[in-house]
Coordinates of N, CA and C in Angstrom, one line a residue:
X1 N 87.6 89.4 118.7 CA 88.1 90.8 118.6 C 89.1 90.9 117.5
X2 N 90.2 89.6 116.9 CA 91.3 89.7 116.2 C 90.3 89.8 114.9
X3 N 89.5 89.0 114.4 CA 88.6 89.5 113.7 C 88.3 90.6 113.2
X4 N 87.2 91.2 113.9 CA 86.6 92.7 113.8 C 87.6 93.3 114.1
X5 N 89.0 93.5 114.4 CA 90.0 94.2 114.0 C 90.3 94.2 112.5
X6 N 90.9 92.5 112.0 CA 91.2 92.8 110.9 C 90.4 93.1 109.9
X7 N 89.1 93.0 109.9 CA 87.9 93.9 109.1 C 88.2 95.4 109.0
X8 N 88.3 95.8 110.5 CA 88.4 97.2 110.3 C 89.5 97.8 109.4
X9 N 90.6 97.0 110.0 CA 92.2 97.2 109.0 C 91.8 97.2 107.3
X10 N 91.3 96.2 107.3 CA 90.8 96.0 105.8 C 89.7 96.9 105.3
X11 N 89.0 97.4 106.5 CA 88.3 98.4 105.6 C 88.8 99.8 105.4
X12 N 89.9 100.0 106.3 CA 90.8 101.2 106.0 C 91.7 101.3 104.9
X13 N 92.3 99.7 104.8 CA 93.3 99.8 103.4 C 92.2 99.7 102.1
X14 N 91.1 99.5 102.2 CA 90.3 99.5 101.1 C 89.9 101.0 100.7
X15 N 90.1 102.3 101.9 CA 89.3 102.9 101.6 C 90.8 104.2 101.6
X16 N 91.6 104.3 101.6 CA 92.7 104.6 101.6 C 93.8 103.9 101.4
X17 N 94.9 104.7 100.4 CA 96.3 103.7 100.3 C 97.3 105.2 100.9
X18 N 98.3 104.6 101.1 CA 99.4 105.8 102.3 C 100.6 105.6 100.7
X19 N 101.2 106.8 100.6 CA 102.0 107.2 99.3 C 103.2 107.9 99.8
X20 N 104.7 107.8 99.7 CA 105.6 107.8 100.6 C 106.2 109.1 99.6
X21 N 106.3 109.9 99.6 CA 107.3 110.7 98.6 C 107.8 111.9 99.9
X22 N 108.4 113.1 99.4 CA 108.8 113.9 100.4 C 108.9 115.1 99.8
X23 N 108.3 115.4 98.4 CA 108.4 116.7 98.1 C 106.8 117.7 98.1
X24 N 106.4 118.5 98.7 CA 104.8 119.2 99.2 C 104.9 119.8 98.4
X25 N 103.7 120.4 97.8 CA 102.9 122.1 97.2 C 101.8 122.1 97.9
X26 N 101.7 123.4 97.0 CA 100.4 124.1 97.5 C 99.4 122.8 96.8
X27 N 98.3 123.0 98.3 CA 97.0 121.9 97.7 C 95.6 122.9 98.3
X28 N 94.6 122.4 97.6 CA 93.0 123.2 97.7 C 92.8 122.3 99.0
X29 N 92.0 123.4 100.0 CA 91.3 122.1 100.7 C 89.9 121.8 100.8
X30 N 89.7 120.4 101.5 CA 87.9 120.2 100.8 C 87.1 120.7 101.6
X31 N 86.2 121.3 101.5 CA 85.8 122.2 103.0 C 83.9 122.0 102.4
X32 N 83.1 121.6 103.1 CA 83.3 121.7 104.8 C 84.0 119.9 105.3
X33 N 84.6 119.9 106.1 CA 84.9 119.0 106.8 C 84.2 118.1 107.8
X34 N 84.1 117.3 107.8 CA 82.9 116.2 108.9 C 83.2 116.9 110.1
X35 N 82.1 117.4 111.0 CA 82.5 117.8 112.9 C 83.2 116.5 113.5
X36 N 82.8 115.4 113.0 CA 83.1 114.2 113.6 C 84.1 114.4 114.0
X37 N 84.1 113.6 115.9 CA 85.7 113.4 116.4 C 85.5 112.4 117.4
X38 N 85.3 111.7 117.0 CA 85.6 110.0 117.5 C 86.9 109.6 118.4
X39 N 86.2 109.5 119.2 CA 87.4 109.4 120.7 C 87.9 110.7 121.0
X40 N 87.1 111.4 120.9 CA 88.1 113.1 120.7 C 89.1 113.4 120.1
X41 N 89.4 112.4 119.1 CA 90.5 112.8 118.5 C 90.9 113.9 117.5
X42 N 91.5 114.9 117.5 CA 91.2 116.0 116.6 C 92.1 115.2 115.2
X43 N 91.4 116.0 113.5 CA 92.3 115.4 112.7 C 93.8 116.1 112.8
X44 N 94.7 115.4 112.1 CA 95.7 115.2 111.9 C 95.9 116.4 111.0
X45 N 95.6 116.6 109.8 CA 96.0 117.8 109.1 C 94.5 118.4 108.3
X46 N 94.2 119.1 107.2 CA 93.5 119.4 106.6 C 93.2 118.0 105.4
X47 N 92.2 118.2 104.7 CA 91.9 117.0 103.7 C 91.7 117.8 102.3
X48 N 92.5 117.4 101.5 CA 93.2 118.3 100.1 C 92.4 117.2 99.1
X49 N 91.8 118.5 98.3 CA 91.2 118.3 97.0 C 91.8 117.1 96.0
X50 N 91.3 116.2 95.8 CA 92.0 115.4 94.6 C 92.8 116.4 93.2
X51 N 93.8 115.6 92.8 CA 94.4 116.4 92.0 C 95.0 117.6 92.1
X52 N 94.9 118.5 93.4 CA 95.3 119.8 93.9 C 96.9 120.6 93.9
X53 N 97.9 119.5 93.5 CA 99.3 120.0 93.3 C 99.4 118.7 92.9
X54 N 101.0 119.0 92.4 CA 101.6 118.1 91.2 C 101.7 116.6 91.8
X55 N 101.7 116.0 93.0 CA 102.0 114.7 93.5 C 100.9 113.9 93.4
X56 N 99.6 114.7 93.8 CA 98.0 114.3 93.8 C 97.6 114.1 92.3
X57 N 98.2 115.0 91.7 CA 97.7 114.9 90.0 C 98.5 113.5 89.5
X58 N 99.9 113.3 89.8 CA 100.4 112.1 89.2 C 100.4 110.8 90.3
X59 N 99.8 110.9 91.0 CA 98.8 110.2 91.9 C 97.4 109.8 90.9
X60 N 96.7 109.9 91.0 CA 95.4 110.0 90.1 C 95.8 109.3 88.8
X61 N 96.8 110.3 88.3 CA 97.2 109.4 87.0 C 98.1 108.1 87.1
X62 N 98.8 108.1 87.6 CA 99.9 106.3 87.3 C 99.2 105.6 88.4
X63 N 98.4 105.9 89.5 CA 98.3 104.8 90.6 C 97.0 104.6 90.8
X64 N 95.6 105.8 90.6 CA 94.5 105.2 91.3 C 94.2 104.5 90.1
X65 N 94.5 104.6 88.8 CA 93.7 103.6 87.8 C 93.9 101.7 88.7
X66 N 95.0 101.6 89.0 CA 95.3 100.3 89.1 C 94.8 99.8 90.0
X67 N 95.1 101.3 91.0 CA 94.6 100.8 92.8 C 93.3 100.5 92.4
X68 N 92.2 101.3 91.4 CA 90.3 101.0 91.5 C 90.4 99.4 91.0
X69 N 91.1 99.5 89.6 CA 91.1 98.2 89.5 C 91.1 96.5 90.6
X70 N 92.0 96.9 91.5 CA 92.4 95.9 92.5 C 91.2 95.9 93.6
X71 N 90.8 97.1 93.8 CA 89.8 97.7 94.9 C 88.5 96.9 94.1
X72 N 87.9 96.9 92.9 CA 86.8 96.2 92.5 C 86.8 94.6 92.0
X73 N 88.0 94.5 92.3 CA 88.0 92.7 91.9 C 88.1 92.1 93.0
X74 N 88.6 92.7 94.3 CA 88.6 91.7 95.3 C 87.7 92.7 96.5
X75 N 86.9 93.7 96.3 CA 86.0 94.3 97.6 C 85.0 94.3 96.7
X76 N 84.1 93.8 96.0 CA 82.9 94.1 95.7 C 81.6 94.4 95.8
X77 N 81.1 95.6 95.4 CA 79.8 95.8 96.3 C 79.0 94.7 96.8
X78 N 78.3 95.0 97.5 CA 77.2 93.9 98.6 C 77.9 92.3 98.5
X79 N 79.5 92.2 98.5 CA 79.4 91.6 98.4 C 79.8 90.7 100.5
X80 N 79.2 89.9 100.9 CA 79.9 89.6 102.2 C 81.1 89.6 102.5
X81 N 82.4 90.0 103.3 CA 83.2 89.8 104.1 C 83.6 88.7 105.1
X82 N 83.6 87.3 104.7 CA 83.5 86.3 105.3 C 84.6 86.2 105.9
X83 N 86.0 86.2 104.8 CA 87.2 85.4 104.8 C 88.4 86.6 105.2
X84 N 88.4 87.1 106.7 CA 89.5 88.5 106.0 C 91.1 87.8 106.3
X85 N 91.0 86.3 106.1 CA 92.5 85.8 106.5 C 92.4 85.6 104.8
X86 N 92.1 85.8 103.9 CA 92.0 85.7 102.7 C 93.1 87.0 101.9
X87 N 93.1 87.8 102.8 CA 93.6 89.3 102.2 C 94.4 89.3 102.9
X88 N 95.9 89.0 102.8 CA 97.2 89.4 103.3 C 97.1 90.6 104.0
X89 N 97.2 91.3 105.5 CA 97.6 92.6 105.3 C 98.4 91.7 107.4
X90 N 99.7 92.4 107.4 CA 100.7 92.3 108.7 C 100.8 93.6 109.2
X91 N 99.9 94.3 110.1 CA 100.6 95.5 110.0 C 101.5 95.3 111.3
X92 N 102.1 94.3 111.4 CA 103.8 94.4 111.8 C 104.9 94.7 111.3
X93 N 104.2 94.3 109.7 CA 105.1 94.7 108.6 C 105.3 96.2 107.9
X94 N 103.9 96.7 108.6 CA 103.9 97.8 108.0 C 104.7 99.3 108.6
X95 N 106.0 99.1 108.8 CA 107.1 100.0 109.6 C 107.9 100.7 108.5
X96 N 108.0 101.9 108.7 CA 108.8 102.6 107.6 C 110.1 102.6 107.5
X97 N 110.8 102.2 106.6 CA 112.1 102.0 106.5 C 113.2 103.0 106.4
X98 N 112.3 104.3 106.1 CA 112.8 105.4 106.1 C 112.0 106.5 106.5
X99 N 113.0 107.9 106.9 CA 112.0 108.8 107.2 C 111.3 109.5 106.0
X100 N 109.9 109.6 106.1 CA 108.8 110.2 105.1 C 108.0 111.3 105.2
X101 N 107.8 111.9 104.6 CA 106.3 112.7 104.4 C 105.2 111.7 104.1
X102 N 104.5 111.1 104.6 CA 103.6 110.1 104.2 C 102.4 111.2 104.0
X103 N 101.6 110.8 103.1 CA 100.3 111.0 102.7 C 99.2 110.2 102.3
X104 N 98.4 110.5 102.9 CA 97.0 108.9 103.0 C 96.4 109.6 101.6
X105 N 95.9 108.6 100.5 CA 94.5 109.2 99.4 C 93.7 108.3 99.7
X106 N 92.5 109.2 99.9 CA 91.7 108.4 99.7 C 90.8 107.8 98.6
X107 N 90.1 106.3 98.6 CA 90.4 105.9 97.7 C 88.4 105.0 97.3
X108 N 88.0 105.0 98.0 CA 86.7 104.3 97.7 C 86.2 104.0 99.3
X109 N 84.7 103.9 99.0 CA 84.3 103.7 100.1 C 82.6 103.1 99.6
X110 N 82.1 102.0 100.3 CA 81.1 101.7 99.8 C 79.8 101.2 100.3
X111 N 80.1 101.3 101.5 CA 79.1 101.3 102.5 C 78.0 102.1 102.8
X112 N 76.9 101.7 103.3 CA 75.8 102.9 103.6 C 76.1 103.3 105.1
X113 N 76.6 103.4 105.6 CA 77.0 104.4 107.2 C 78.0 104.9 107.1
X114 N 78.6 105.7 107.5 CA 79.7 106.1 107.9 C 81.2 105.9 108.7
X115 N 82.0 105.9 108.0 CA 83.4 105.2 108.5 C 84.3 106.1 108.6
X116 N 85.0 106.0 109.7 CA 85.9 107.4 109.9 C 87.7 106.5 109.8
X117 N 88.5 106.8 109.6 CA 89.8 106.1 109.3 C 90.5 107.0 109.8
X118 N 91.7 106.3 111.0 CA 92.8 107.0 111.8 C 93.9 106.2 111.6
X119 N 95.1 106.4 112.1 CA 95.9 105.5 112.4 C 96.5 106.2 113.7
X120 N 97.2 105.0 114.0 CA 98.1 105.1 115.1 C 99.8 104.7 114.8
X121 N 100.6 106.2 115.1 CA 101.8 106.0 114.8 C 102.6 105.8 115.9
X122 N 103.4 104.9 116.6 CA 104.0 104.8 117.6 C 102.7 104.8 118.9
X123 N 103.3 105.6 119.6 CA 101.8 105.9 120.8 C 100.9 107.2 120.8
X124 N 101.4 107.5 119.3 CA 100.3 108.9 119.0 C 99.1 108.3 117.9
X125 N 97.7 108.4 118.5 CA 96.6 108.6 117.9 C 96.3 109.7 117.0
X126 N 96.0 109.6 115.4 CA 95.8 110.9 114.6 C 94.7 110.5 114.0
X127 N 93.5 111.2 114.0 CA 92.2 110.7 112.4 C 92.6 111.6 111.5
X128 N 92.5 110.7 110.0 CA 92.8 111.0 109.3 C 91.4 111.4 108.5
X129 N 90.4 111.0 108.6 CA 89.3 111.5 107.7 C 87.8 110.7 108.7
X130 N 87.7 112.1 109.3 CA 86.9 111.7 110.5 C 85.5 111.1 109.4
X131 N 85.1 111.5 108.3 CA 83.9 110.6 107.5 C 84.5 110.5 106.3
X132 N 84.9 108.8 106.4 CA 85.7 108.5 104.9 C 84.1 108.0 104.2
X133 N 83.4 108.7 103.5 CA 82.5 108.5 103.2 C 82.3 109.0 101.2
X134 N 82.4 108.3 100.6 CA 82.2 108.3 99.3 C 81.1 109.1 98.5
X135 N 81.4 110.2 97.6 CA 80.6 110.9 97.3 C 80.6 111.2 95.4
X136 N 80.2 110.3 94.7 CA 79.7 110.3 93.5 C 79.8 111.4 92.8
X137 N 78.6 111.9 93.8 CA 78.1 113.1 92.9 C 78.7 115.3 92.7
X138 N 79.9 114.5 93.5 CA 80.7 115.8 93.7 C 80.7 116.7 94.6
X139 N 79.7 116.4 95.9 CA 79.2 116.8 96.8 C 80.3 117.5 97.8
X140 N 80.0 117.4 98.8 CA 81.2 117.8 99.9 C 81.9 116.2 100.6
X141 N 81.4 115.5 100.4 CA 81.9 113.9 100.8 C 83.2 113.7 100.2
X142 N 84.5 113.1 100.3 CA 85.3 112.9 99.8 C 85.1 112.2 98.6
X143 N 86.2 112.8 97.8 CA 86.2 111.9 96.3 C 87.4 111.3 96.2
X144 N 87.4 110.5 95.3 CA 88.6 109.9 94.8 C 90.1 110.9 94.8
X145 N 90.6 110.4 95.3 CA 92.3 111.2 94.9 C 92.3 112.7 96.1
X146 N 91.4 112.2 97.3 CA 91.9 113.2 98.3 C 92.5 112.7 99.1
X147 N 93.5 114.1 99.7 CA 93.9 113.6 100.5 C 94.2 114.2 101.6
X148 N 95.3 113.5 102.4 CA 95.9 114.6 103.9 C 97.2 113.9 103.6
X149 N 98.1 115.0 104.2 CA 99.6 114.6 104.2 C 99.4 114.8 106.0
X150 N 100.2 113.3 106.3 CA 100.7 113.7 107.7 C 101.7 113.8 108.5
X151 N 102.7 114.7 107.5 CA 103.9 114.9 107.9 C 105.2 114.0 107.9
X152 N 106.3 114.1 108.5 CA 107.2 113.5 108.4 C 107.5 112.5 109.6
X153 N 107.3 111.3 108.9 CA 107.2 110.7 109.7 C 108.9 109.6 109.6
X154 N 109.2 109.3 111.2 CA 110.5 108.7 111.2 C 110.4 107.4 111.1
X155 N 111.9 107.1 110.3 CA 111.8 105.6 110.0 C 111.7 104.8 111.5
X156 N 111.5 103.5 111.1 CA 110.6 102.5 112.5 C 109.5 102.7 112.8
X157 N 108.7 103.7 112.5 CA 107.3 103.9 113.0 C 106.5 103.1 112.5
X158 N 105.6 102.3 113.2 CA 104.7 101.5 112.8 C 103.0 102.3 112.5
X159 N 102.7 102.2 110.9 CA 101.5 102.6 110.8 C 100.2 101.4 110.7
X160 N 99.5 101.9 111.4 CA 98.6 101.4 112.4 C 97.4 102.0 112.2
X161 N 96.8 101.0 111.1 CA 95.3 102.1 110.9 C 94.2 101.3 111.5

């Protein structure tokens, strides 16, 4: 089970990175939205257009170039998942040191079924992108550089995807 956890974990940080700032605008949202609700969970906020206000745009530009980069040298397509004690991730460590507006982008996805990514903050369950599913062709699937903001969250909270 520690296992197929930390796969899941890893396939959440592979397919979203969380971005800490605290200043909002106006964002487009991506519509239509997956019905999906996995454990009943309703989502967390709306899921905003890549590039849609000024944080997402300078998102896109200084960070997903690097993030794609890192995302295609160590998750490669078809490639197996054998080793996930290979890929550092503690999410004991992953506690906020301060209070945030945190916001998830999403960031790649490469699988042929469907993967939905939540986390858990303290003892509240939120999904964040009930079908994190990758869409090329511009479709209604998420693309690169979307996102959801999910509010302000207080320092000590453990995120828990």
């Amino acid at each position: 089970m520690a296992i197929r956890r930390r796969i899941v974990l890893l396939a959440s940080w592979a397919c979203l990175i969380a971005i800490f700032t605290s200043h909002v605008q106006a964002q487009t949202r991506r519509d239509p939205q997956s019905p999906a609700r996995p454990f009943g969970y309703q989502p967390s906020s709306f899921v905003f257009q890549s590039g849609s206000d000024a944080r997402a745009e300078r998102f896109n530009k200084k960070y997903l170039p690097k993030v794609m980069e890192i995302v295609n040298e160590r998750f490669k397509e078809g490639a197996r998942f054998e080793n996930p004690e290979a890929v550092p991730l503690n999410v004991e460590r992953m506690v906020l040191n301060y209070d945030y507006d945190v916001r998830a982008y999403f960031i790649h996805e490469g699988a042929g079924y469907k993967n939905t990514v939540g986390v858990k903050l303290g003892d509240e369950h939120r999904l964040m992108f009930p079908d994190c599913s990758y869409d090329g062709n511009n479709g209604v699937r998420l693309q690169r550089g979307d996102f959801m903001d999910l509010g302000l969250i207080k320092r000590g909270t453990k995120l828990d995807l």
